[in-house]
Short mmCIF file of C-alpha atoms and ligand atoms in Angstrom, two decimals:
data_model
loop_
_atom_site.label_atom_id
_atom_site.label_comp_id
_atom_site.label_asym_id
_atom_site.label_seq_id
_atom_site.Cartn_x
_atom_site.Cartn_y
_atom_site.Cartn_z
CA UNK A 1 -120.84 -0.34 111.30
CA UNK A 2 -118.35 1.17 113.65
CA UNK A 3 -119.17 0.69 117.32
CA UNK A 4 -121.23 3.79 117.91
CA UNK A 5 -120.23 3.40 121.91
CA UNK A 6 -116.55 4.00 120.65
CA UNK A 7 -115.22 7.12 121.98
CA UNK A 8 -113.29 7.81 118.67
CA UNK A 9 -116.68 7.51 116.81
CA UNK A 10 -118.29 9.65 118.96
CA UNK A 11 -115.55 11.89 119.01
CA UNK A 12 -115.21 12.21 115.44
CA UNK A 13 -119.15 12.60 115.03
CA UNK A 14 -119.20 15.28 117.39
CA UNK A 15 -116.17 16.97 115.57
CA UNK A 16 -118.25 16.61 112.04
CA UNK A 17 -121.14 18.19 113.63
CA UNK A 18 -119.01 21.23 114.98
CA UNK A 19 -117.72 21.70 111.63
CA UNK A 20 -121.15 22.65 110.37
CA UNK A 21 -121.89 24.75 113.76
CA UNK A 22 -118.31 26.60 113.07
CA UNK A 23 -115.71 26.09 110.67
CA UNK A 24 -112.52 24.48 110.95
CA UNK A 25 -113.34 22.85 114.45
CA UNK A 26 -110.35 20.67 114.54
CA UNK A 27 -108.27 24.01 113.95
CA UNK A 28 -109.56 26.22 116.64
CA UNK A 29 -107.00 28.77 117.47
CA UNK A 30 -105.05 27.48 120.21
CA UNK A 31 -102.84 29.59 122.63
CA UNK A 32 -99.33 29.80 120.82
CA UNK A 33 -96.83 27.34 122.45
CA UNK A 34 -93.03 26.88 121.89
CA UNK A 35 -92.24 24.42 118.71
CA UNK A 36 -91.35 20.96 119.84
CA UNK A 37 -89.28 20.36 116.65
CA UNK A 38 -87.64 23.85 117.27
CA UNK A 39 -86.42 22.33 120.85
CA UNK A 40 -84.91 19.03 119.43
CA UNK A 41 -81.89 18.11 116.99
CA UNK A 42 -83.66 15.02 115.68
CA UNK A 43 -87.22 14.38 114.02
CA UNK A 44 -90.24 15.32 116.33
CA UNK A 45 -93.17 13.36 114.53
CA UNK A 46 -96.92 12.77 114.48
CA UNK A 47 -99.09 9.93 112.93
CA UNK A 48 -101.79 11.17 110.57
CA UNK A 49 -104.35 9.67 108.80
CA UNK A 50 -104.81 9.69 104.78
CA UNK A 51 -107.17 7.58 102.47
CA UNK A 52 -110.19 8.02 104.78
CA UNK A 53 -108.98 5.63 107.76
CA UNK A 54 -110.74 7.27 109.58
CA UNK A 55 -109.32 10.74 108.49
CA UNK A 56 -107.60 12.26 105.40
CA UNK A 57 -105.67 14.90 103.60
CA UNK A 58 -108.75 17.57 104.71
CA UNK A 59 -108.43 16.87 108.26
CA UNK A 60 -104.47 17.24 108.00
CA UNK A 61 -105.33 20.53 106.45
CA UNK A 62 -107.68 21.57 108.95
CA UNK A 63 -104.74 21.26 111.66
CA UNK A 64 -102.09 22.28 109.42
CA UNK A 65 -101.19 25.07 111.74
CA UNK A 66 -100.82 22.91 114.92
CA UNK A 67 -98.95 20.09 112.81
CA UNK A 68 -96.90 22.72 110.55
CA UNK A 69 -95.60 24.54 114.01
CA UNK A 70 -94.96 21.58 116.17
CA UNK A 71 -93.50 18.54 113.75
CA UNK A 72 -90.99 18.10 111.16
CA UNK A 73 -91.78 14.27 110.75
CA UNK A 74 -95.13 12.44 109.98
CA UNK A 75 -96.12 8.73 109.21
CA UNK A 76 -99.55 7.64 108.11
CA UNK A 77 -101.12 5.83 110.99
CA UNK A 78 -103.08 3.83 108.68
CA UNK A 79 -102.99 4.80 104.93
CA UNK A 80 -99.43 3.18 104.00
CA UNK A 81 -100.20 -0.25 105.37
CA UNK A 82 -100.20 -3.08 102.68
CA UNK A 83 -103.60 -3.32 101.46
CA UNK A 84 -103.78 0.60 100.68
CA UNK A 85 -100.81 0.54 98.86
CA UNK A 86 -101.36 -3.01 97.24
CA UNK A 87 -105.05 -3.50 97.12
CA UNK A 88 -104.49 -6.05 94.26
CA UNK A 89 -101.97 -8.28 93.24
CA UNK A 90 -101.19 -6.48 90.14
CA UNK A 91 -102.41 -2.97 91.73
CA UNK A 92 -100.56 -0.46 93.60
CA UNK A 93 -102.67 2.53 94.80
CA UNK A 94 -100.03 5.42 95.74
CA UNK A 95 -102.44 8.40 95.43
CA UNK A 96 -103.42 9.15 98.95
CA UNK A 97 -99.72 8.28 100.25
CA UNK A 98 -98.54 10.47 97.42
CA UNK A 99 -100.78 13.60 98.85
CA UNK A 100 -99.00 12.92 101.96
CA UNK A 101 -95.48 12.88 100.59
CA UNK A 102 -96.49 16.48 98.76
CA UNK A 103 -97.60 17.54 101.87
CA UNK A 104 -94.07 16.35 104.02
CA UNK A 105 -92.23 17.80 100.93
CA UNK A 106 -94.13 20.99 101.00
CA UNK A 107 -93.63 21.77 104.43
CA UNK A 108 -89.88 20.53 104.67
CA UNK A 109 -91.10 17.35 106.85
CA UNK A 110 -89.63 13.78 106.83
CA UNK A 111 -92.13 11.33 105.71
CA UNK A 112 -91.49 7.96 107.44
CA UNK A 113 -93.18 4.84 105.74
CA UNK A 114 -95.42 2.47 108.00
CA UNK A 115 -95.30 -0.43 107.23
CA UNK A 116 -94.05 -2.86 104.43
CA UNK A 117 -94.70 -6.27 106.01
CA UNK A 118 -97.22 -6.55 109.03
CA UNK A 119 -99.68 -9.59 109.88
CA UNK A 120 -102.51 -7.68 111.49
CA UNK A 121 -105.57 -8.58 109.51
CA UNK A 122 -107.33 -5.20 109.19
CA UNK A 123 -104.42 -4.04 106.56
CA UNK A 124 -103.50 -7.71 105.06
CA UNK A 125 -104.82 -7.45 101.75
CA UNK A 126 -107.46 -10.15 100.75
CA UNK A 127 -105.72 -11.22 97.75
CA UNK A 128 -102.52 -12.11 99.60
CA UNK A 129 -104.21 -14.23 102.44
CA UNK A 130 -105.53 -16.60 99.38
CA UNK A 131 -101.93 -16.39 97.42
CA UNK A 132 -101.05 -19.59 96.34
CA UNK A 133 -97.84 -18.76 94.37
CA UNK A 134 -94.29 -17.95 95.00
CA UNK A 135 -94.26 -16.14 98.45
CA UNK A 136 -90.46 -15.01 98.24
CA UNK A 137 -91.03 -13.54 94.62
CA UNK A 138 -94.33 -11.92 95.67
CA UNK A 139 -93.42 -10.29 99.09
CA UNK A 140 -89.95 -9.11 97.26
CA UNK A 141 -92.10 -7.62 94.65
CA UNK A 142 -94.48 -6.02 96.93
CA UNK A 143 -91.62 -4.42 98.73
CA UNK A 144 -89.64 -3.38 95.94
CA UNK A 145 -92.63 -1.66 94.07
CA UNK A 146 -93.37 0.44 96.82
CA UNK A 147 -89.87 1.13 98.02
CA UNK A 148 -88.83 2.19 94.44
CA UNK A 149 -92.03 4.50 93.91
CA UNK A 150 -91.39 6.22 97.31
CA UNK A 151 -87.53 6.46 96.91
CA UNK A 152 -86.50 10.04 97.64
CA UNK A 153 -89.84 10.34 99.31
CA UNK A 154 -89.81 8.52 102.20
CA UNK A 155 -86.68 8.78 104.01
CA UNK A 156 -87.06 5.47 106.39
CA UNK A 157 -89.53 2.35 106.43
CA UNK A 158 -90.92 0.19 109.17
CA UNK A 159 -89.77 -2.72 106.69
CA UNK A 160 -91.29 -5.45 109.39
CA UNK A 161 -93.68 -4.86 112.07
CA UNK A 162 -94.19 -6.78 115.45
CA UNK A 163 -92.68 -10.30 113.97
CA UNK A 164 -92.13 -11.39 117.69
CA UNK A 165 -94.64 -13.58 119.61
CA UNK A 166 -96.08 -11.05 122.10
CA UNK A 167 -97.41 -13.88 124.30
CA UNK A 168 -94.48 -16.39 124.01
CA UNK A 169 -91.35 -13.80 123.44
CA UNK A 170 -88.68 -16.35 122.54
CA UNK A 171 -90.07 -16.95 119.24
CA UNK A 172 -91.31 -15.58 116.03
CA UNK A 173 -95.06 -14.85 115.65
CA UNK A 174 -96.76 -17.44 114.06
CA UNK A 175 -97.78 -15.26 110.90
CA UNK A 176 -98.77 -16.06 107.23
CA UNK A 177 -95.25 -14.77 106.19
CA UNK A 178 -93.63 -17.13 108.85
CA UNK A 179 -96.15 -19.99 107.88
CA UNK A 180 -94.90 -19.32 103.92
CA UNK A 181 -91.57 -18.71 104.33
CA UNK A 182 -89.87 -19.40 107.91
CA UNK A 183 -88.29 -16.72 109.85
CA UNK A 184 -86.02 -15.79 106.67
CA UNK A 185 -88.82 -13.92 105.44
CA UNK A 186 -87.74 -10.98 107.67
CA UNK A 187 -84.28 -10.66 106.29
CA UNK A 188 -85.33 -11.13 102.68
CA UNK A 189 -87.74 -8.10 103.23
CA UNK A 190 -84.82 -6.04 104.52
CA UNK A 191 -82.56 -7.20 101.60
CA UNK A 192 -85.52 -6.43 99.17
CA UNK A 193 -86.08 -2.80 100.59
CA UNK A 194 -82.23 -1.89 100.40
CA UNK A 195 -81.83 -2.97 96.93
CA UNK A 196 -85.14 -0.95 95.91
CA UNK A 197 -84.09 2.02 97.80
CA UNK A 198 -80.28 2.03 98.97
CA UNK A 199 -80.98 5.56 100.50
CA UNK A 200 -83.84 4.56 102.74
CA UNK A 201 -83.27 3.89 106.68
CA UNK A 202 -84.67 0.67 107.20
CA UNK A 203 -86.32 -0.22 110.90
CA UNK A 204 -87.40 -3.35 112.41
CA UNK A 205 -90.35 -1.89 114.58
CA UNK A 206 -92.11 -3.61 117.59
CA UNK A 207 -94.02 -3.00 121.15
CA UNK A 208 -93.22 -4.07 124.64
CA UNK A 209 -89.54 -4.71 123.81
CA UNK A 210 -88.93 -1.84 126.28
CA UNK A 211 -91.09 -3.92 128.69
CA UNK A 212 -90.33 -7.58 128.09
CA UNK A 213 -86.71 -8.56 128.51
CA UNK A 214 -87.29 -12.11 126.80
CA UNK A 215 -88.97 -9.98 123.99
CA UNK A 216 -86.00 -7.76 124.09
CA UNK A 217 -83.41 -10.23 124.09
CA UNK A 218 -84.88 -12.41 121.26
CA UNK A 219 -84.78 -9.35 119.12
CA UNK A 220 -81.34 -8.55 120.05
CA UNK A 221 -80.06 -12.10 119.07
CA UNK A 222 -81.89 -11.51 115.62
CA UNK A 223 -80.19 -7.93 115.40
CA UNK A 224 -76.74 -9.66 116.39
CA UNK A 225 -77.36 -12.37 113.91
CA UNK A 226 -78.25 -9.53 111.23
CA UNK A 227 -75.11 -7.73 111.90
CA UNK A 228 -73.08 -10.72 111.43
CA UNK A 229 -74.61 -11.17 108.36
CA UNK A 230 -74.71 -7.86 106.86
CA UNK A 231 -78.37 -7.73 106.57
CA UNK A 232 -79.38 -4.03 105.96
CA UNK A 233 -81.15 -3.48 109.37
CA UNK A 234 -80.25 0.06 110.20
CA UNK A 235 -82.57 0.97 113.25
CA UNK A 236 -85.19 -0.11 115.78
CA UNK A 237 -88.44 1.25 116.28
CA UNK A 238 -89.57 1.14 119.76
CA UNK A 239 -93.21 1.93 119.71
CA UNK A 240 -93.77 2.77 123.21
CA UNK A 241 -97.50 2.51 123.97
CA UNK A 242 -97.00 2.86 127.60
CA UNK A 243 -98.99 3.95 130.78
CA UNK A 244 -98.08 6.27 133.51
CA UNK A 245 -96.30 3.85 135.62
CA UNK A 246 -95.51 1.02 133.25
CA UNK A 247 -92.96 -0.29 132.31
CA UNK A 248 -90.55 1.61 134.74
CA UNK A 249 -88.22 3.97 133.52
CA UNK A 250 -84.96 1.94 134.36
CA UNK A 251 -86.28 -0.55 131.89
CA UNK A 252 -86.89 1.56 128.99
CA UNK A 253 -83.53 3.03 129.58
CA UNK A 254 -82.04 -0.61 129.39
CA UNK A 255 -83.67 -1.51 125.99
CA UNK A 256 -82.79 1.69 124.55
CA UNK A 257 -79.12 1.52 125.61
CA UNK A 258 -78.89 -2.02 124.22
CA UNK A 259 -79.82 -1.21 121.00
CA UNK A 260 -77.78 1.96 120.88
CA UNK A 261 -74.67 -0.06 121.99
CA UNK A 262 -75.02 -1.85 118.73
CA UNK A 263 -74.78 1.25 116.79
CA UNK A 264 -78.10 1.38 115.29
CA UNK A 265 -80.53 4.01 114.83
CA UNK A 266 -83.28 4.47 117.47
CA UNK A 267 -86.72 5.52 116.93
CA UNK A 268 -89.58 6.02 119.59
CA UNK A 269 -92.30 5.35 116.91
CA UNK A 270 -95.60 5.46 118.35
CA UNK A 271 -95.28 7.10 121.60
CA UNK A 272 -98.48 7.67 123.81
CA UNK A 273 -99.17 7.34 127.57
CA UNK A 274 -102.73 5.98 128.43
CA UNK A 275 -103.99 7.44 131.35
CA UNK A 276 -107.44 5.22 131.47
CA UNK A 277 -106.98 1.68 130.00
CA UNK A 278 -107.26 0.65 133.94
CA UNK A 279 -109.25 3.23 135.57
CA UNK A 280 -111.82 3.48 132.86
CA UNK A 281 -112.82 6.85 134.41
CA UNK A 282 -115.54 8.98 132.81
CA UNK A 283 -113.41 12.22 132.99
CA UNK A 284 -109.93 13.28 133.14
CA UNK A 285 -108.21 13.54 136.70
CA UNK A 286 -106.07 16.71 136.79
CA UNK A 287 -103.82 15.23 139.04
CA UNK A 288 -103.12 12.23 136.60
CA UNK A 289 -102.84 14.60 133.67
CA UNK A 290 -99.53 16.14 135.98
CA UNK A 291 -98.37 12.31 136.16
CA UNK A 292 -98.76 12.03 132.64
CA UNK A 293 -96.63 15.42 132.12
CA UNK A 294 -93.82 13.82 134.21
CA UNK A 295 -93.99 10.19 132.42
CA UNK A 296 -93.71 12.10 128.87
CA UNK A 297 -90.72 14.29 130.28
CA UNK A 298 -88.78 11.20 131.78
CA UNK A 299 -89.35 9.16 128.59
CA UNK A 300 -87.96 11.99 126.66
CA UNK A 301 -84.90 12.49 128.92
CA UNK A 302 -84.34 8.88 128.58
CA UNK A 303 -84.17 8.62 124.94
CA UNK A 304 -81.60 11.50 125.09
CA UNK A 305 -79.48 9.90 127.72
CA UNK A 306 -79.63 6.74 126.33
CA UNK A 307 -79.30 7.37 122.66
CA UNK A 308 -76.24 8.90 121.33
CA UNK A 309 -76.96 12.29 118.92
CA UNK A 310 -75.97 10.56 115.53
CA UNK A 311 -78.20 7.62 116.25
CA UNK A 312 -81.49 9.48 117.41
CA UNK A 313 -84.11 8.43 114.72
CA UNK A 314 -86.54 10.62 116.18
CA UNK A 315 -89.85 10.31 118.67
CA UNK A 316 -93.18 10.21 116.95
CA UNK A 317 -96.50 10.51 118.72
CA UNK A 318 -99.10 8.13 117.87
CA UNK A 319 -101.82 10.73 116.98
CA UNK A 320 -102.35 14.60 116.93
CA UNK A 321 -105.03 15.19 119.25
CA UNK A 322 -106.47 13.15 122.17
CA UNK A 323 -109.83 12.22 120.32
CA UNK A 324 -107.63 10.67 117.29
CA UNK A 325 -106.30 8.11 119.52
CA UNK A 326 -106.50 4.22 118.64
CA UNK A 327 -106.90 3.77 122.22
CA UNK A 328 -110.46 5.31 122.03
CA UNK A 329 -111.09 2.51 119.46
CA UNK A 330 -114.22 0.39 120.35
CA UNK A 331 -113.83 1.63 123.96
CA UNK A 332 -117.17 2.75 126.11
CA UNK A 333 -114.69 5.07 128.11
CA UNK A 334 -112.42 8.06 127.04
CA UNK A 335 -108.66 8.21 127.13
CA UNK A 336 -106.37 11.32 126.74
CA UNK A 337 -102.91 9.92 125.76
CA UNK A 338 -101.54 12.49 123.41
CA UNK A 339 -100.19 16.07 123.62
CA UNK A 340 -103.15 18.06 122.80
CA UNK A 341 -106.43 18.10 123.69
CA UNK A 342 -109.53 18.10 121.31
CA UNK A 343 -109.47 21.81 120.52
CA UNK A 344 -105.57 21.53 120.03
CA UNK A 345 -104.56 23.19 123.18
CA UNK A 346 -101.20 22.02 124.66
CA UNK A 347 -102.01 19.67 127.47
CA UNK A 348 -99.62 19.37 130.87
CA UNK A 349 -98.18 16.36 128.44
CA UNK A 350 -97.02 18.35 125.94
CA UNK A 351 -94.88 20.50 128.50
CA UNK A 352 -93.57 17.63 129.70
CA UNK A 353 -92.08 16.63 126.56
CA UNK A 354 -90.80 20.33 125.83
CA UNK A 355 -89.07 19.90 129.41
CA UNK A 356 -87.50 16.64 128.36
CA UNK A 357 -86.19 18.14 125.28
CA UNK A 358 -84.78 21.09 127.06
CA UNK A 359 -83.10 18.91 129.52
CA UNK A 360 -80.76 18.13 126.65
CA UNK A 361 -79.79 21.73 125.50
O1 G3I B 1 -112.25 2.94 109.05
C1 G3I B 1 -112.96 1.72 109.23
C2 G3I B 1 -114.48 2.07 109.16
O2 G3I B 1 -114.77 2.56 107.96
C3 G3I B 1 -115.21 1.20 109.74
O3 G3I B 1 -116.48 1.40 109.89
C4 G3I B 1 -114.63 0.57 111.04
C5 G3I B 1 -115.22 -0.63 112.03
O4 G3I B 1 -114.39 -0.86 113.12
O5 G3I B 1 -113.31 0.38 111.08
C6 G3I B 1 -112.56 1.46 110.54
O6 G3I B 1 -111.00 1.07 110.44
C7 G3I B 1 -110.27 0.97 111.77
C8 G3I B 1 -109.08 1.80 111.43
O7 G3I B 1 -108.23 1.66 112.46
C9 G3I B 1 -109.49 3.26 111.28
O8 G3I B 1 -110.12 3.61 112.37
C10 G3I B 1 -109.99 -0.41 111.73
O9 G3I B 1 -111.24 -1.31 112.40
C11 G3I B 1 -108.69 -0.55 113.01
O10 G3I B 1 -108.44 -1.84 113.09
C12 G3I B 1 -107.75 0.37 112.72
O11 G3I B 1 -107.04 0.23 113.54
C13 G3I B 1 -105.65 0.59 113.40
C14 G3I B 1 -104.67 -0.53 113.94
O12 G3I B 1 -103.44 -0.08 113.67
C15 G3I B 1 -104.96 -1.57 112.93
O13 G3I B 1 -104.39 -1.23 111.64
C16 G3I B 1 -105.37 2.03 114.20
O14 G3I B 1 -106.12 3.28 113.70
C17 G3I B 1 -104.00 2.45 114.23
O15 G3I B 1 -103.63 3.31 115.28
C18 G3I B 1 -103.07 1.24 114.86
O16 G3I B 1 -101.60 1.46 114.71
C19 G3I B 1 -100.68 0.22 114.99
C20 G3I B 1 -99.38 0.34 114.27
O17 G3I B 1 -100.13 0.34 112.79
C21 G3I B 1 -98.78 -0.66 114.80
N1 G3I B 1 -98.27 -0.79 116.02
C22 G3I B 1 -99.57 -0.79 117.11
C23 G3I B 1 -100.72 0.38 116.75
C24 G3I B 1 -101.56 0.60 117.47
O18 G3I B 1 -102.39 -0.83 117.32
#
């Protein structure tokens, strides 16, 4: 039962009520603004929900005007995680993800796959938690069934997500995969994915690698080892769930440059800028909205300054409208982390991104 105090639940409920009061409440005609995708020579993406977790293709179609005008890359926020694609050991369910892939193809968008291997309990298949067989063969089959199915539809994958311990960043996170296979599960995942779909661009994705130097260094050591051994890791996804003032932009620049210097693709994979995780204010302060605009501009500008054009895997925002954000989950206070407000109107944050993109023109 969702936490009825959660803002995301409340916001969604209000949207549903509005649907009855007025059609297409998610797609209210917003003032037209320039297209972000037309101001970048690399993918500009957004995370969307399919398979009713909590949104679905109906929501996407309702917001299609905004999505199609602004973005040329999409990723499933939840619907392509492990238990949704692989609900039982001999069962794969690609229906919802195929609908998203069809949408991407119809609208000339890239589909990024998130994520083949992740420890998070919400999306770990129950059968996998109890699996007693050959773990290496099972994970290989999991990855290869999915990568073969989406070959030609999914351009790039988060092959492994968040494998480094965030609290003790000089070691791998103690996950079921580490327990069963040791750190080798990571390289095995990349090798399996590359064999199944040699054309796919394969990423390691994590958070706080732009803010924790120990975590960044541990990841860089893994990358260097993989490059020495020709493990097919092609890029790094910096999730970039940040706030207005942390981490500082110099630290972000250092991290992006360190990965770019290794010749890898670099994605900002889950960008949002929270305004209220500390303040817990009941309403949005316009001055903070302007600080958020500056923050988005500086992050985009730093990405362009730090990553050579050929290595720019793109920037993806972790949600379309503020009310869609995971940051509202189970919180008794709101947040406004994204580019568009709950009516699809461009916020100052959107204009910050546009200014950052234009700086590179
Ligand atoms: O849909 C169910 C609903 O039926 C149920 O009543 C409710 C009970 O709480 O849960 C709902 O599912 C929630 C789901 O999001 C859909 O809203 C899960 O509890 C909740 O854990 C899940 O959170 C997602 C989270 O990943 C965990 O998978 C967030 O939406 C999603 O934005 C977040 O995304 C992750 C990236 O995949 C990896 N990087 C970090 C990022 C933020 O955590």
